[in-house]
Amino acid sequence: MAVIERVGNALPHPFWLFWILSAVLAVCSAACAWLGLSVVTPDDTLVHVRNLLSGEGLRMAVSTAGSNFAEFPPLLMIITVIMGVAVAERSGFLEALMRVGVSRVPASMVVFAVAFTGTVSHVASAAAYVILVPLGGLALKAVGRSPILGIVVAYTSIASGYDASPVPTPNDAIFAGITTAAAHMVDDQAYISPLSNWYFNIASSLLLATVITLITRLVLSKRDDLEPDENLLTDDHGSIVVSASESCGLRRAGVGFLLAAAAIVLVLLPSDSPLRGDGGSIVDSPFLDGISLVVALVFGFLGVLYGTAAGTITKGSDVPTLMAEGIKQMAPILVLYFAVAQFLAYFEWTHLGDLISTKSARLLSDIGAPTAVIFLGILLLLTVVNVLITSGSAMWSMAAPVLVPMMLLLSVPAETTQAAAGTVRAVAAEVSAPLARR
């Protein structure tokens, strides 16, 4: 662990890492172009590797820098989603919802409630750790269990549930956008929705919460330093109990959610609905194309309903202020996206992506490698990478341009590859947890 920590700390900031990768890409493209490397793509088009260090490459890099950033798929998705989520988070709605999730359950279900809430908490992004970890300790203390155990359960569920939330989160928009950009190397019309892995995420969150609960009961609870202590049992739940105004806000938000869900169903119900696609399709439709806006509107609506009842939103101008605060929180990611967008554009322009993904796909197909074995190899490789590069978006931004096109050429949907990468991020989060604690 000490070696991993030193290596990880020696790595540059992801912003500089992608510029370093761009420089390596430029050198590789020059070498491959000098060797005259080419490949026939699946649509029978012969493409030659282009030299990024040539005059043509320099013109492309300079003239398209702005458009590369502006047209980067995750950019608009995450900005749109975060404006709505910011209203829900900063109005106090998400925190109150977490407190209710861990306080109003039977004592025997508290561990599962904390674990499941941890998988849902990523709606609040990094604030999940600040909110839920102390709540986990208070919740278990209130039922006579060690608060340290509650902290461990909360921390573990947040880390392992990074991409397993049953509720759409900003992370879903980020990774769907990166996957979409990578898929465009094979299919210009490809679009991966933030809800593409929703069913997988729901099942994963329930599975993770169950596994964490079993390990807690069968292993951790047997530790001497984490045994139940009746002296800790108290009726005073402290800050995990919601106030009357917060309860009123949660009730309003609950009613608002039901109304929003009903409105969405009613709008989509007619086969000729303007939000349906050709032939009445919902899968390929304007509704899913604009799902980031729908998610933002729902979260914003619930945040306003809660905030006006709880007193955290008192006037209309508070709403855009909360949205702006959410955008400020995303500033580091937006800076990183500028570097990522240039790297992906260079990768596509040089045709190195076509060369690597096509050659790799044909090799794997020729040797008859089972898809399950290929995914196992991807999982092992990305797990090692993600232990050192702990930023999920940075890791996926580097891996997606190769893995997504390669798997598409093997007839594996981009959504499936993205789900596998989500599993890697969850595993790596647990492997790197001791480093985070240090």
Coordinates of N, CA, C and O in Angstrom, one line a residue, residues 68-174:
N68 N -13.6 21.6 -30.1 CA -13.4 20.3 -29.4 C -14.0 20.4 -28.0 O -14.7 19.5 -27.5
F69 N -13.8 21.5 -27.3 CA -14.2 21.7 -25.9 C -15.7 21.9 -25.9 O -16.5 21.3 -25.1
A70 N -16.2 22.8 -26.8 CA -17.6 23.1 -26.8 C -18.5 22.0 -27.2 O -19.7 21.8 -26.7
E71 N -18.0 21.1 -28.0 CA -18.8 20.0 -28.5 C -18.5 18.7 -27.8 O -19.0 17.6 -28.1
F72 N -17.7 18.7 -26.7 CA -17.4 17.6 -25.9 C -18.7 17.1 -25.2 O -19.3 17.8 -24.4
P73 N -19.2 15.9 -25.5 CA -20.6 15.5 -25.1 C -20.8 15.6 -23.6 O -21.9 16.1 -23.2
P74 N -19.9 15.2 -22.7 CA -20.2 15.4 -21.2 C -20.4 16.8 -20.7 O -21.0 17.0 -19.7
L75 N -19.9 17.8 -21.5 CA -19.9 19.1 -21.0 C -21.3 19.6 -20.8 O -21.7 20.1 -19.7
L76 N -22.1 19.6 -21.8 CA -23.5 20.1 -21.7 C -24.3 19.2 -20.8 O -25.2 19.7 -20.0
M77 N -24.1 17.9 -20.8 CA -24.8 17.0 -19.9 C -24.7 17.3 -18.5 O -25.6 17.5 -17.7
I78 N -23.4 17.5 -18.1 CA -23.1 17.6 -16.6 C -23.5 19.0 -16.2 O -24.0 19.2 -15.1
I79 N -23.3 20.0 -17.0 CA -23.8 21.4 -16.6 C -25.3 21.4 -16.4 O -25.8 22.0 -15.5
T80 N -26.0 20.8 -17.3 CA -27.5 20.8 -17.3 C -27.9 20.1 -16.0 O -28.8 20.6 -15.2
V81 N -27.4 18.9 -15.8 CA -27.8 18.0 -14.7 C -27.5 18.7 -13.3 O -28.3 18.8 -12.4
I82 N -26.3 19.3 -13.3 CA -25.8 19.8 -12.0 C -26.6 21.0 -11.5 O -26.7 21.3 -10.3
M83 N -27.1 21.8 -12.5 CA -27.9 22.9 -12.1 C -29.2 22.5 -11.3 O -29.6 23.1 -10.3
G84 N -29.8 21.4 -11.7 CA -31.0 20.9 -11.0 C -30.6 20.2 -9.7 O -31.2 20.4 -8.7
V85 N -29.5 19.4 -9.8 CA -29.1 18.7 -8.6 C -28.6 19.6 -7.5 O -28.8 19.4 -6.3
A86 N -28.0 20.7 -7.9 CA -27.5 21.7 -7.0 C -28.6 22.3 -6.1 O -28.5 22.6 -4.9
V87 N -29.8 22.6 -6.8 CA -30.9 23.1 -6.0 C -31.4 22.1 -5.0 O -31.7 22.4 -3.8
A88 N -31.5 20.8 -5.4 CA -31.9 19.8 -4.4 C -30.9 19.6 -3.3 O -31.3 19.4 -2.1
E89 N -29.6 19.7 -3.6 CA -28.6 19.5 -2.6 C -28.5 20.7 -1.7 O -28.5 20.5 -0.4
R90 N -28.4 21.9 -2.2 CA -28.1 23.1 -1.4 C -29.3 23.6 -0.7 O -29.2 24.4 0.2
S91 N -30.5 23.1 -1.1 CA -31.7 23.4 -0.3 C -31.8 22.6 0.9 O -32.7 22.8 1.8
G92 N -31.0 21.5 1.0 CA -31.0 20.6 2.2 C -31.9 19.4 1.9 O -32.0 18.5 2.8
F93 N -32.5 19.3 0.7 CA -33.4 18.2 0.4 C -32.7 16.8 0.5 O -33.2 15.9 1.1
L94 N -31.5 16.7 -0.2 CA -30.8 15.5 -0.2 C -30.3 15.0 1.1 O -30.4 13.8 1.5
E95 N -29.8 16.0 1.9 CA -29.4 15.6 3.3 C -30.5 15.1 4.1 O -30.4 14.1 4.9
A96 N -31.6 15.8 4.1 CA -32.8 15.4 4.9 C -33.3 14.1 4.4 O -33.7 13.2 5.3
L97 N -33.2 13.8 3.1 CA -33.7 12.5 2.6 C -32.8 11.4 3.1 O -33.2 10.3 3.5
M98 N -31.5 11.6 3.2 CA -30.5 10.7 3.7 C -30.8 10.4 5.2 O -30.7 9.3 5.7
R99 N -31.1 11.5 6.0 CA -31.3 11.3 7.4 C -32.6 10.4 7.6 O -32.6 9.6 8.5
V100 N -33.6 10.7 6.8 CA -34.8 9.9 6.9 C -34.5 8.4 6.6 O -35.0 7.5 7.2
G101 N -33.7 8.2 5.6 CA -33.3 6.9 5.1 C -32.6 6.0 6.2 O -32.8 4.8 6.1
V102 N -31.9 6.7 7.1 CA -31.2 5.9 8.1 C -31.8 5.9 9.5 O -31.4 5.2 10.4
S103 N -32.8 6.8 9.7 CA -33.4 6.9 11.0 C -34.8 6.3 11.2 O -35.1 5.8 12.3
R104 N -35.5 6.2 10.1 CA -36.9 5.7 10.3 C -37.0 4.2 9.8 O -37.8 3.9 8.9
V105 N -36.1 3.4 10.3 CA -36.2 2.0 10.0 C -36.0 1.2 11.3 O -35.5 1.7 12.3
P106 N -36.5 -0.1 11.3 CA -36.3 -0.9 12.5 C -34.8 -1.1 12.8 O -33.9 -1.0 11.9
A107 N -34.5 -1.3 14.1 CA -33.1 -1.5 14.5 C -32.3 -2.6 13.7 O -31.2 -2.5 13.4
S108 N -33.1 -3.6 13.4 CA -32.5 -4.8 12.7 C -32.1 -4.4 11.2 O -31.3 -5.1 10.6
M109 N -32.7 -3.3 10.7 CA -32.5 -2.9 9.3 C -31.6 -1.7 9.2 O -31.4 -1.2 8.0
V110 N -31.0 -1.2 10.3 CA -30.2 0.0 10.2 C -29.0 -0.1 9.3 O -28.7 0.7 8.5
V111 N -28.3 -1.3 9.5 CA -27.1 -1.5 8.7 C -27.4 -1.5 7.2 O -26.7 -0.8 6.4
F112 N -28.5 -2.2 6.8 CA -28.9 -2.2 5.4 C -29.3 -0.8 4.9 O -29.0 -0.4 3.8
A113 N -30.0 -0.1 5.8 CA -30.5 1.2 5.4 C -29.3 2.2 5.2 O -29.3 2.9 4.2
V114 N -28.3 2.1 6.0 CA -27.1 2.9 5.8 C -26.4 2.5 4.6 O -25.9 3.4 3.8
A115 N -26.2 1.2 4.3 CA -25.5 0.7 3.1 C -26.3 1.1 1.9 O -25.6 1.6 0.9
F116 N -27.6 1.0 1.8 CA -28.3 1.3 0.6 C -28.3 2.8 0.4 O -28.2 3.3 -0.7
T117 N -28.5 3.6 1.5 CA -28.4 5.0 1.4 C -27.1 5.5 0.8 O -27.0 6.5 0.1
G118 N -26.0 4.8 1.2 CA -24.7 5.1 0.6 C -24.7 5.0 -0.9 O -24.0 5.8 -1.6
T119 N -25.3 4.0 -1.4 CA -25.3 3.9 -2.9 C -26.2 5.0 -3.6 O -25.9 5.3 -4.7
V120 N -27.2 5.5 -2.8 CA -28.1 6.5 -3.4 C -27.4 7.9 -3.2 O -27.7 8.8 -4.0
S121 N -26.5 8.0 -2.2 CA -26.0 9.3 -1.8 C -25.2 10.0 -2.9 O -24.9 11.2 -2.8
H122 N -24.8 9.3 -4.0 CA -23.9 10.0 -5.0 C -24.7 11.0 -5.8 O -24.1 11.7 -6.6
V123 N -26.0 11.1 -5.6 CA -26.7 12.3 -6.1 C -26.1 13.6 -5.7 O -26.1 14.6 -6.4
A124 N -25.6 13.6 -4.4 CA -25.0 14.7 -3.8 C -23.5 14.8 -4.1 O -22.8 15.7 -3.5
S125 N -23.0 14.0 -5.0 CA -21.6 14.0 -5.5 C -20.7 13.8 -4.2 O -20.9 13.0 -3.4
A126 N -19.6 14.6 -4.2 CA -18.6 14.4 -3.1 C -19.2 14.7 -1.7 O -18.6 14.3 -0.7
A127 N -20.2 15.5 -1.7 CA -20.9 15.9 -0.4 C -21.4 14.6 0.3 O -21.7 14.7 1.5
A128 N -21.6 13.5 -0.4 CA -22.1 12.3 0.2 C -21.2 11.9 1.4 O -21.8 11.4 2.4
Y129 N -19.9 12.0 1.3 CA -19.0 11.6 2.4 C -19.2 12.5 3.6 O -19.3 12.1 4.7
V130 N -19.4 13.8 3.3 CA -19.5 14.8 4.4 C -20.9 14.6 5.2 O -20.9 14.7 6.4
I131 N -21.9 14.2 4.4 CA -23.2 14.0 5.0 C -23.4 12.7 5.6 O -23.8 12.6 6.8
L132 N -23.2 11.6 4.9 CA -23.6 10.3 5.3 C -22.6 9.6 6.3 O -23.1 8.9 7.2
V133 N -21.3 9.9 6.2 CA -20.4 9.2 7.1 C -20.7 9.5 8.6 O -20.9 8.5 9.4
P134 N -20.9 10.7 9.0 CA -21.3 11.0 10.4 C -22.7 10.5 10.7 O -22.9 10.0 11.8
L135 N -23.6 10.5 9.7 CA -24.9 10.0 10.0 C -24.9 8.5 10.2 O -25.7 8.0 11.0
G136 N -24.0 7.8 9.5 CA -23.9 6.4 9.7 C -23.5 6.0 11.1 O -24.0 5.1 11.8
G137 N -22.5 6.8 11.7 CA -22.1 6.6 13.1 C -23.2 6.9 14.0 O -23.4 6.1 15.0
L138 N -24.0 8.0 13.8 CA -25.1 8.3 14.7 C -26.2 7.3 14.7 O -26.8 7.0 15.7
A139 N -26.5 6.8 13.5 CA -27.6 5.9 13.3 C -27.3 4.6 14.1 O -28.2 4.0 14.8
L140 N -26.1 4.0 14.0 CA -25.8 2.8 14.7 C -25.6 3.0 16.2 O -26.0 2.2 17.0
K141 N -25.1 4.2 16.6 CA -25.0 4.5 18.0 C -26.4 4.6 18.6 O -26.6 4.1 19.8
A142 N -27.4 5.1 17.9 CA -28.8 5.2 18.4 C -29.4 3.8 18.7 O -30.4 3.8 19.5
V143 N -28.9 2.8 18.1 CA -29.5 1.4 18.3 C -28.5 0.6 19.1 O -28.6 -0.7 19.1
G144 N -27.5 1.2 19.8 CA -26.7 0.5 20.7 C -25.5 -0.2 20.0 O -24.8 -1.0 20.6
R145 N -25.2 0.2 18.8 CA -24.0 -0.4 18.1 C -22.9 0.6 18.1 O -23.0 1.8 18.4
S146 N -21.7 0.1 17.8 CA -20.5 1.0 17.8 C -20.7 2.1 16.7 O -20.9 1.7 15.5
P147 N -20.5 3.3 17.0 CA -20.5 4.4 15.9 C -19.4 4.2 14.9 O -19.6 4.6 13.7
I148 N -18.3 3.6 15.3 CA -17.2 3.3 14.4 C -17.7 2.4 13.3 O -17.3 2.5 12.1
L149 N -18.5 1.4 13.7 CA -19.0 0.4 12.7 C -19.9 1.2 11.7 O -19.9 0.9 10.5
G150 N -20.7 2.1 12.2 CA -21.6 2.9 11.3 C -20.8 3.7 10.3 O -21.2 3.8 9.2
I151 N -19.7 4.3 10.8 CA -18.8 5.1 9.9 C -18.2 4.2 8.8 O -18.1 4.6 7.7
V152 N -17.8 3.0 9.2 CA -17.2 2.1 8.3 C -18.2 1.6 7.2 O -17.9 1.6 6.0
V153 N -19.4 1.3 7.7 CA -20.4 0.9 6.7 C -20.8 2.0 5.8 O -20.9 1.8 4.5
A154 N -20.9 3.2 6.3 CA -21.3 4.4 5.4 C -20.2 4.7 4.4 O -20.4 4.8 3.2
Y155 N -18.9 4.7 4.9 CA -17.8 5.0 4.0 C -17.7 3.9 2.9 O -17.5 4.2 1.7
T156 N -17.8 2.7 3.3 CA -17.7 1.6 2.3 C -18.8 1.6 1.3 O -18.5 1.4 0.1
S157 N -20.0 1.9 1.7 CA -21.1 1.9 0.8 C -21.0 3.0 -0.2 O -21.4 2.9 -1.4
I158 N -20.5 4.2 0.3 CA -20.4 5.3 -0.6 C -19.3 5.0 -1.7 O -19.5 5.2 -2.9
A159 N -18.2 4.4 -1.2 CA -17.1 4.2 -2.1 C -17.4 3.1 -3.1 O -17.2 3.2 -4.3
S160 N -18.0 2.0 -2.6 CA -18.3 0.8 -3.5 C -19.5 1.1 -4.4 O -19.6 0.5 -5.5
G161 N -20.4 2.0 -3.9 CA -21.6 2.3 -4.7 C -21.4 3.5 -5.6 O -22.4 4.2 -6.0
Y162 N -20.1 3.8 -6.0 CA -19.8 5.0 -6.8 C -20.6 5.0 -8.0 O -21.1 6.1 -8.5
D163 N -20.8 3.9 -8.7 CA -21.6 3.9 -10.0 C -22.7 2.9 -9.8 O -23.1 2.2 -10.8
A164 N -23.3 2.8 -8.7 CA -24.4 1.8 -8.5 C -25.6 2.5 -7.8 O -26.3 1.9 -7.0
S165 N -25.9 3.7 -8.2 CA -27.0 4.4 -7.6 C -28.3 4.1 -8.3 O -28.4 4.2 -9.6
P166 N -29.4 3.8 -7.6 CA -30.7 3.5 -8.3 C -31.3 4.8 -8.7 O -32.3 4.8 -9.4
V167 N -30.8 5.9 -8.3 CA -31.2 7.3 -8.7 C -30.2 7.9 -9.7 O -29.0 7.8 -9.4
P168 N -30.6 8.5 -10.8 CA -29.7 9.1 -11.7 C -28.8 10.2 -11.0 O -29.4 11.0 -10.2
T169 N -27.5 10.2 -11.3 CA -26.6 11.1 -10.6 C -25.8 11.9 -11.6 O -25.8 11.5 -12.8
P170 N -25.1 12.9 -11.2 CA -24.2 13.6 -12.1 C -23.2 12.7 -12.8 O -22.8 12.9 -13.9
N171 N -22.7 11.7 -12.0 CA -21.7 10.8 -12.6 C -22.3 10.0 -13.8 O -21.5 9.8 -14.8
D172 N -23.6 9.7 -13.8 CA -24.2 9.0 -15.0 C -24.0 9.9 -16.2 O -23.8 9.4 -17.3
A173 N -24.3 11.2 -16.0 CA -24.1 12.1 -17.2 C -22.7 12.2 -17.7 O -22.4 12.3 -18.9
I174 N -21.8 12.3 -16.7 CA -20.3 12.4 -17.1 C -19.9 11.2 -17.9 O -19.3 11.3 -19.0

